[in-house]
Amino acid sequence: SLHDRGQQWHQDKPDFFAGEAGKGRGSDMAVTIYSADPDPVTMPLSNPEIDAGPQGLSLTFDNVLVTARAAGLFDGVSDKAVALAHLPISDPADHLVSYAQHYLFGFQLVCAGHRDGLIEDLRATRPTYLVGTPATFTTIVEAIKQRRDNARLFNKWRYRTFLNHAENLGQDRLTGQGVSWGRRLVYWFGQELLYGGLKKRLGLDRLLLAYGVSGRLADDTLALLHGLRVTLKQIYGPAAASVFVTIPPSGYPSAYPPGTPTEGSTRPGSDPARDQARPRSTGLPLPGVELKIGPDNRVLIKSPGIAKNPVTQAAIKGDGWYQTDDQGYVDADGQLIITRWAAATPAQTPAV
């Protein structure tokens, strides 16, 4: 019987149970990523955006929980959030948000469907916190432009006039350019005549925070969504560093009337002079993370999220810096600007 087999197993291996229980420590228990032959006890993961074949990468529970907590505290994630992670189930970022942050912060988590059902998911759930790949936000922009193209007569003029204005204003916001009061007045009319209703029909009216992960967001996507006052942030972090390495601050150069949700940083204890998002910036390192630029402008990282397995350790130099394949520079305010994404590009982004 099964009981007899268990008794025999315990006699033959008396230390087995204590050993397996010990593996449950956060510093030891791991989820496996990119594994050619994953341990059946662990969760097999992969990142299809950057997958170049089996690489045998794993992250401990401590890697995931410490990083997920730091990212959530950075942007004030709380139990009041309604979160939608529109990601492949095997994407490491999905596990950071849907499991680790959900466990840590206790927010309401809604399950995503296929990429083709993204807009329906947004309408049904109206999330306040959205995490997706570049393809997720490209789909949202395509849905907006499809409405513009299908509109007729006055509606077509309304869409073309105010969407073009929003995209241009979003581009100015991203590049730190000033916006005249005349353009702000046009934006106010656009808010009354188009933007508010459009965002509600797309399920974006309650959205306070959006992260683009696992690849570089397209410039026109960033410009249009920022122009619609969607706080979309380009996150940087390789899977081996538990996804979250840098996050842009929430304060932007003023491009809208005072009092709008995009004015000022929302991070507790922030320095307004330092916490202004920069053009194409991936933001500031999370607490506990160190960054520097190495030879050939490669990004080097020290982080509690770094996996401690042989594959990752091989990329760590003698002084403890994990060497990525991405290139960039750190500006005078400590924000990381990526100039070459070795891991992924928008063209490599698959369907969810």
PDB file of N, CA and C in Angstrom, residues 148-206:
ATOM      1  N   ARG A 148     -10.571  55.972 -34.393  1.00  0.00           N
ATOM      2  CA  ARG A 148     -10.374  57.192 -35.180  1.00  0.00           C
ATOM      3  C   ARG A 148     -10.649  56.940 -36.658  1.00  0.00           C
ATOM      4  N   ASP A 149     -10.105  55.840 -37.168  1.00  0.00           N
ATOM      5  CA  ASP A 149     -10.240  55.560 -38.602  1.00  0.00           C
ATOM      6  C   ASP A 149     -11.672  55.210 -38.993  1.00  0.00           C
ATOM      7  N   ASN A 150     -12.456  54.639 -38.062  1.00  0.00           N
ATOM      8  CA  ASN A 150     -13.826  54.236 -38.369  1.00  0.00           C
ATOM      9  C   ASN A 150     -14.846  55.337 -38.116  1.00  0.00           C
ATOM     10  N   ALA A 151     -14.399  56.429 -37.520  1.00  0.00           N
ATOM     11  CA  ALA A 151     -15.325  57.515 -37.220  1.00  0.00           C
ATOM     12  C   ALA A 151     -15.757  58.234 -38.498  1.00  0.00           C
ATOM     13  N   ARG A 152     -16.878  58.936 -38.426  1.00  0.00           N
ATOM     14  CA  ARG A 152     -17.398  59.649 -39.596  1.00  0.00           C
ATOM     15  C   ARG A 152     -17.695  61.104 -39.254  1.00  0.00           C
ATOM     16  N   LEU A 153     -17.573  61.944 -40.255  1.00  0.00           N
ATOM     17  CA  LEU A 153     -17.957  63.348 -40.202  1.00  0.00           C
ATOM     18  C   LEU A 153     -17.369  64.042 -38.972  1.00  0.00           C
ATOM     19  N   PHE A 154     -18.239  64.576 -38.095  1.00  0.00           N
ATOM     20  CA  PHE A 154     -17.749  65.338 -36.946  1.00  0.00           C
ATOM     21  C   PHE A 154     -16.866  64.488 -36.045  1.00  0.00           C
ATOM     22  N   ASN A 155     -17.263  63.233 -35.838  1.00  0.00           N
ATOM     23  CA  ASN A 155     -16.474  62.359 -34.971  1.00  0.00           C
ATOM     24  C   ASN A 155     -15.073  62.144 -35.536  1.00  0.00           C
ATOM     25  N   LYS A 156     -14.961  62.014 -36.852  1.00  0.00           N
ATOM     26  CA  LYS A 156     -13.636  61.846 -37.450  1.00  0.00           C
ATOM     27  C   LYS A 156     -12.772  63.082 -37.190  1.00  0.00           C
ATOM     28  N   TRP A 157     -13.371  64.284 -37.373  1.00  0.00           N
ATOM     29  CA  TRP A 157     -12.621  65.514 -37.089  1.00  0.00           C
ATOM     30  C   TRP A 157     -12.215  65.569 -35.623  1.00  0.00           C
ATOM     31  N   ARG A 158     -13.146  65.189 -34.760  1.00  0.00           N
ATOM     32  CA  ARG A 158     -12.878  65.219 -33.316  1.00  0.00           C
ATOM     33  C   ARG A 158     -11.730  64.290 -32.950  1.00  0.00           C
ATOM     34  N   TYR A 159     -11.750  63.062 -33.455  1.00  0.00           N
ATOM     35  CA  TYR A 159     -10.688  62.103 -33.165  1.00  0.00           C
ATOM     36  C   TYR A 159      -9.350  62.582 -33.720  1.00  0.00           C
ATOM     37  N   ARG A 160      -9.345  62.992 -34.980  1.00  0.00           N
ATOM     38  CA  ARG A 160      -8.077  63.384 -35.601  1.00  0.00           C
ATOM     39  C   ARG A 160      -7.474  64.607 -34.913  1.00  0.00           C
ATOM     40  N   THR A 161      -8.314  65.596 -34.639  1.00  0.00           N
ATOM     41  CA  THR A 161      -7.808  66.825 -34.033  1.00  0.00           C
ATOM     42  C   THR A 161      -7.240  66.584 -32.648  1.00  0.00           C
ATOM     43  N   PHE A 162      -7.997  65.947 -31.776  1.00  0.00           N
ATOM     44  CA  PHE A 162      -7.587  65.837 -30.384  1.00  0.00           C
ATOM     45  C   PHE A 162      -6.593  64.699 -30.139  1.00  0.00           C
ATOM     46  N   LEU A 163      -6.669  63.612 -30.927  1.00  0.00           N
ATOM     47  CA  LEU A 163      -5.654  62.567 -30.767  1.00  0.00           C
ATOM     48  C   LEU A 163      -4.295  63.063 -31.235  1.00  0.00           C
ATOM     49  N   ASN A 164      -4.259  63.791 -32.345  1.00  0.00           N
ATOM     50  CA  ASN A 164      -2.989  64.362 -32.798  1.00  0.00           C
ATOM     51  C   ASN A 164      -2.435  65.324 -31.752  1.00  0.00           C
ATOM     52  N   HIS A 165      -3.328  66.106 -31.157  1.00  0.00           N
ATOM     53  CA  HIS A 165      -2.886  67.048 -30.122  1.00  0.00           C
ATOM     54  C   HIS A 165      -2.329  66.286 -28.914  1.00  0.00           C
ATOM     55  N   ALA A 166      -3.018  65.222 -28.503  1.00  0.00           N
ATOM     56  CA  ALA A 166      -2.563  64.439 -27.352  1.00  0.00           C
ATOM     57  C   ALA A 166      -1.211  63.796 -27.626  1.00  0.00           C
ATOM     58  N   GLU A 167      -1.032  63.246 -28.835  1.00  0.00           N
ATOM     59  CA  GLU A 167       0.239  62.596 -29.155  1.00  0.00           C
ATOM     60  C   GLU A 167       1.375  63.613 -29.183  1.00  0.00           C
ATOM     61  N   ASN A 168       1.137  64.782 -29.761  1.00  0.00           N
ATOM     62  CA  ASN A 168       2.176  65.805 -29.800  1.00  0.00           C
ATOM     63  C   ASN A 168       2.508  66.305 -28.397  1.00  0.00           C
ATOM     64  N   LEU A 169       1.482  66.466 -27.578  1.00  0.00           N
ATOM     65  CA  LEU A 169       1.705  66.930 -26.227  1.00  0.00           C
ATOM     66  C   LEU A 169       2.420  65.871 -25.393  1.00  0.00           C
ATOM     67  N   GLY A 170       2.069  64.599 -25.625  1.00  0.00           N
ATOM     68  CA  GLY A 170       2.763  63.517 -24.936  1.00  0.00           C
ATOM     69  C   GLY A 170       4.221  63.442 -25.321  1.00  0.00           C
ATOM     70  N   GLN A 171       4.521  63.677 -26.590  1.00  0.00           N
ATOM     71  CA  GLN A 171       5.907  63.697 -27.036  1.00  0.00           C
ATOM     72  C   GLN A 171       6.673  64.834 -26.362  1.00  0.00           C
ATOM     73  N   ASP A 172       6.033  65.999 -26.255  1.00  0.00           N
ATOM     74  CA  ASP A 172       6.681  67.121 -25.572  1.00  0.00           C
ATOM     75  C   ASP A 172       6.923  66.797 -24.104  1.00  0.00           C
ATOM     76  N   ARG A 173       5.962  66.104 -23.522  1.00  0.00           N
ATOM     77  CA  ARG A 173       6.125  65.717 -22.127  1.00  0.00           C
ATOM     78  C   ARG A 173       7.317  64.785 -21.950  1.00  0.00           C
ATOM     79  N   LEU A 174       7.448  63.828 -22.837  1.00  0.00           N
ATOM     80  CA  LEU A 174       8.550  62.867 -22.746  1.00  0.00           C
ATOM     81  C   LEU A 174       9.908  63.529 -22.968  1.00  0.00           C
ATOM     82  N   THR A 175       9.948  64.575 -23.764  1.00  0.00           N
ATOM     83  CA  THR A 175      11.220  65.254 -24.054  1.00  0.00           C
ATOM     84  C   THR A 175      11.437  66.476 -23.176  1.00  0.00           C
ATOM     85  N   GLY A 176      10.528  66.710 -22.219  1.00  0.00           N
ATOM     86  CA  GLY A 176      10.727  67.781 -21.263  1.00  0.00           C
ATOM     87  C   GLY A 176      10.498  69.174 -21.805  1.00  0.00           C
ATOM     88  N   GLN A 177       9.790  69.315 -22.908  1.00  0.00           N
ATOM     89  CA  GLN A 177       9.545  70.634 -23.476  1.00  0.00           C
ATOM     90  C   GLN A 177       8.356  71.304 -22.791  1.00  0.00           C
ATOM     91  N   GLY A 178       8.416  72.623 -22.767  1.00  0.00           N
ATOM     92  CA  GLY A 178       7.323  73.384 -22.179  1.00  0.00           C
ATOM     93  C   GLY A 178       6.092  73.366 -23.070  1.00  0.00           C
ATOM     94  N   VAL A 179       4.939  73.597 -22.467  1.00  0.00           N
ATOM     95  CA  VAL A 179       3.669  73.603 -23.195  1.00  0.00           C
ATOM     96  C   VAL A 179       2.970  74.930 -22.904  1.00  0.00           C
ATOM     97  N   SER A 180       2.578  75.626 -23.945  1.00  0.00           N
ATOM     98  CA  SER A 180       1.936  76.921 -23.776  1.00  0.00           C
ATOM     99  C   SER A 180       0.545  76.769 -23.179  1.00  0.00           C
ATOM    100  N   TRP A 181       0.034  77.877 -22.621  1.00  0.00           N
ATOM    101  CA  TRP A 181      -1.307  77.843 -22.049  1.00  0.00           C
ATOM    102  C   TRP A 181      -2.352  77.629 -23.127  1.00  0.00           C
ATOM    103  N   GLY A 182      -2.068  78.081 -24.335  1.00  0.00           N
ATOM    104  CA  GLY A 182      -3.003  77.845 -25.425  1.00  0.00           C
ATOM    105  C   GLY A 182      -3.172  76.366 -25.712  1.00  0.00           C
ATOM    106  N   ARG A 183      -2.075  75.632 -25.713  1.00  0.00           N
ATOM    107  CA  ARG A 183      -2.148  74.190 -25.960  1.00  0.00           C
ATOM    108  C   ARG A 183      -2.810  73.474 -24.787  1.00  0.00           C
ATOM    109  N   ARG A 184      -2.611  73.982 -23.592  1.00  0.00           N
ATOM    110  CA  ARG A 184      -3.272  73.390 -22.435  1.00  0.00           C
ATOM    111  C   ARG A 184      -4.788  73.599 -22.525  1.00  0.00           C
ATOM    112  N   LEU A 185      -5.183  74.748 -23.029  1.00  0.00           N
ATOM    113  CA  LEU A 185      -6.604  75.018 -23.193  1.00  0.00           C
ATOM    114  C   LEU A 185      -7.219  74.071 -24.218  1.00  0.00           C
ATOM    115  N   VAL A 186      -6.483  73.818 -25.326  1.00  0.00           N
ATOM    116  CA  VAL A 186      -6.952  72.851 -26.321  1.00  0.00           C
ATOM    117  C   VAL A 186      -7.081  71.468 -25.682  1.00  0.00           C
ATOM    118  N   TYR A 187      -6.125  71.128 -24.830  1.00  0.00           N
ATOM    119  CA  TYR A 187      -6.187  69.829 -24.157  1.00  0.00           C
ATOM    120  C   TYR A 187      -7.434  69.738 -23.273  1.00  0.00           C
ATOM    121  N   TRP A 188      -7.782  70.852 -22.600  1.00  0.00           N
ATOM    122  CA  TRP A 188      -8.978  70.844 -21.751  1.00  0.00           C
ATOM    123  C   TRP A 188     -10.218  70.547 -22.584  1.00  0.00           C
ATOM    124  N   PHE A 189     -10.321  71.181 -23.755  1.00  0.00           N
ATOM    125  CA  PHE A 189     -11.447  70.894 -24.639  1.00  0.00           C
ATOM    126  C   PHE A 189     -11.424  69.425 -25.074  1.00  0.00           C
ATOM    127  N   GLY A 190     -10.216  68.912 -25.372  1.00  0.00           N
ATOM    128  CA  GLY A 190     -10.099  67.508 -25.752  1.00  0.00           C
ATOM    129  C   GLY A 190     -10.531  66.577 -24.641  1.00  0.00           C
ATOM    130  N   GLN A 191     -10.232  66.949 -23.409  1.00  0.00           N
ATOM    131  CA  GLN A 191     -10.654  66.136 -22.271  1.00  0.00           C
ATOM    132  C   GLN A 191     -12.175  66.082 -22.177  1.00  0.00           C
ATOM    133  N   GLU A 192     -12.818  67.213 -22.425  1.00  0.00           N
ATOM    134  CA  GLU A 192     -14.264  67.274 -22.327  1.00  0.00           C
ATOM    135  C   GLU A 192     -14.951  66.598 -23.520  1.00  0.00           C
ATOM    136  N   LEU A 193     -14.354  66.722 -24.699  1.00  0.00           N
ATOM    137  CA  LEU A 193     -15.015  66.261 -25.920  1.00  0.00           C
ATOM    138  C   LEU A 193     -14.616  64.845 -26.346  1.00  0.00           C
ATOM    139  N   LEU A 194     -13.453  64.355 -25.850  1.00  0.00           N
ATOM    140  CA  LEU A 194     -12.983  63.053 -26.358  1.00  0.00           C
ATOM    141  C   LEU A 194     -12.304  62.197 -25.306  1.00  0.00           C
ATOM    142  N   TYR A 195     -11.239  62.710 -24.706  1.00  0.00           N
ATOM    143  CA  TYR A 195     -10.354  61.849 -23.923  1.00  0.00           C
ATOM    144  C   TYR A 195     -11.076  61.111 -22.801  1.00  0.00           C
ATOM    145  N   GLY A 196     -11.901  61.827 -22.033  1.00  0.00           N
ATOM    146  CA  GLY A 196     -12.569  61.192 -20.896  1.00  0.00           C
ATOM    147  C   GLY A 196     -13.455  60.041 -21.317  1.00  0.00           C
ATOM    148  N   GLY A 197     -14.303  60.266 -22.315  1.00  0.00           N
ATOM    149  CA  GLY A 197     -15.197  59.209 -22.775  1.00  0.00           C
ATOM    150  C   GLY A 197     -14.461  58.069 -23.443  1.00  0.00           C
ATOM    151  N   LEU A 198     -13.404  58.397 -24.200  1.00  0.00           N
ATOM    152  CA  LEU A 198     -12.624  57.359 -24.874  1.00  0.00           C
ATOM    153  C   LEU A 198     -11.969  56.433 -23.861  1.00  0.00           C
ATOM    154  N   LYS A 199     -11.355  56.994 -22.844  1.00  0.00           N
ATOM    155  CA  LYS A 199     -10.698  56.169 -21.830  1.00  0.00           C
ATOM    156  C   LYS A 199     -11.709  55.306 -21.081  1.00  0.00           C
ATOM    157  N   LYS A 200     -12.901  55.840 -20.852  1.00  0.00           N
ATOM    158  CA  LYS A 200     -13.918  55.040 -20.163  1.00  0.00           C
ATOM    159  C   LYS A 200     -14.378  53.879 -21.027  1.00  0.00           C
ATOM    160  N   ARG A 201     -14.558  54.128 -22.334  1.00  0.00           N
ATOM    161  CA  ARG A 201     -14.990  53.047 -23.232  1.00  0.00           C
ATOM    162  C   ARG A 201     -13.927  51.969 -23.377  1.00  0.00           C
ATOM    163  N   LEU A 202     -12.660  52.325 -23.193  1.00  0.00           N
ATOM    164  CA  LEU A 202     -11.573  51.350 -23.297  1.00  0.00           C
ATOM    165  C   LEU A 202     -11.200  50.745 -21.941  1.00  0.00           C
ATOM    166  N   GLY A 203     -11.850  51.154 -20.870  1.00  0.00           N
ATOM    167  CA  GLY A 203     -11.535  50.621 -19.545  1.00  0.00           C
ATOM    168  C   GLY A 203     -10.294  51.202 -18.928  1.00  0.00           C
ATOM    169  N   LEU A 204      -9.886  52.402 -19.360  1.00  0.00           N
ATOM    170  CA  LEU A 204      -8.663  53.029 -18.863  1.00  0.00           C
ATOM    171  C   LEU A 204      -8.957  54.178 -17.902  1.00  0.00           C
ATOM    172  N   ASP A 205     -10.212  54.440 -17.598  1.00  0.00           N
ATOM    173  CA  ASP A 205     -10.563  55.642 -16.845  1.00  0.00           C
ATOM    174  C   ASP A 205     -10.119  55.598 -15.394  1.00  0.00           C
ATOM    175  N   ARG A 206      -9.883  54.396 -14.838  1.00  0.00           N
ATOM    176  CA  ARG A 206      -9.429  54.306 -13.445  1.00  0.00           C
ATOM    177  C   ARG A 206      -7.933  54.003 -13.355  1.00  0.00           C
TER     178      ARG A 206
END
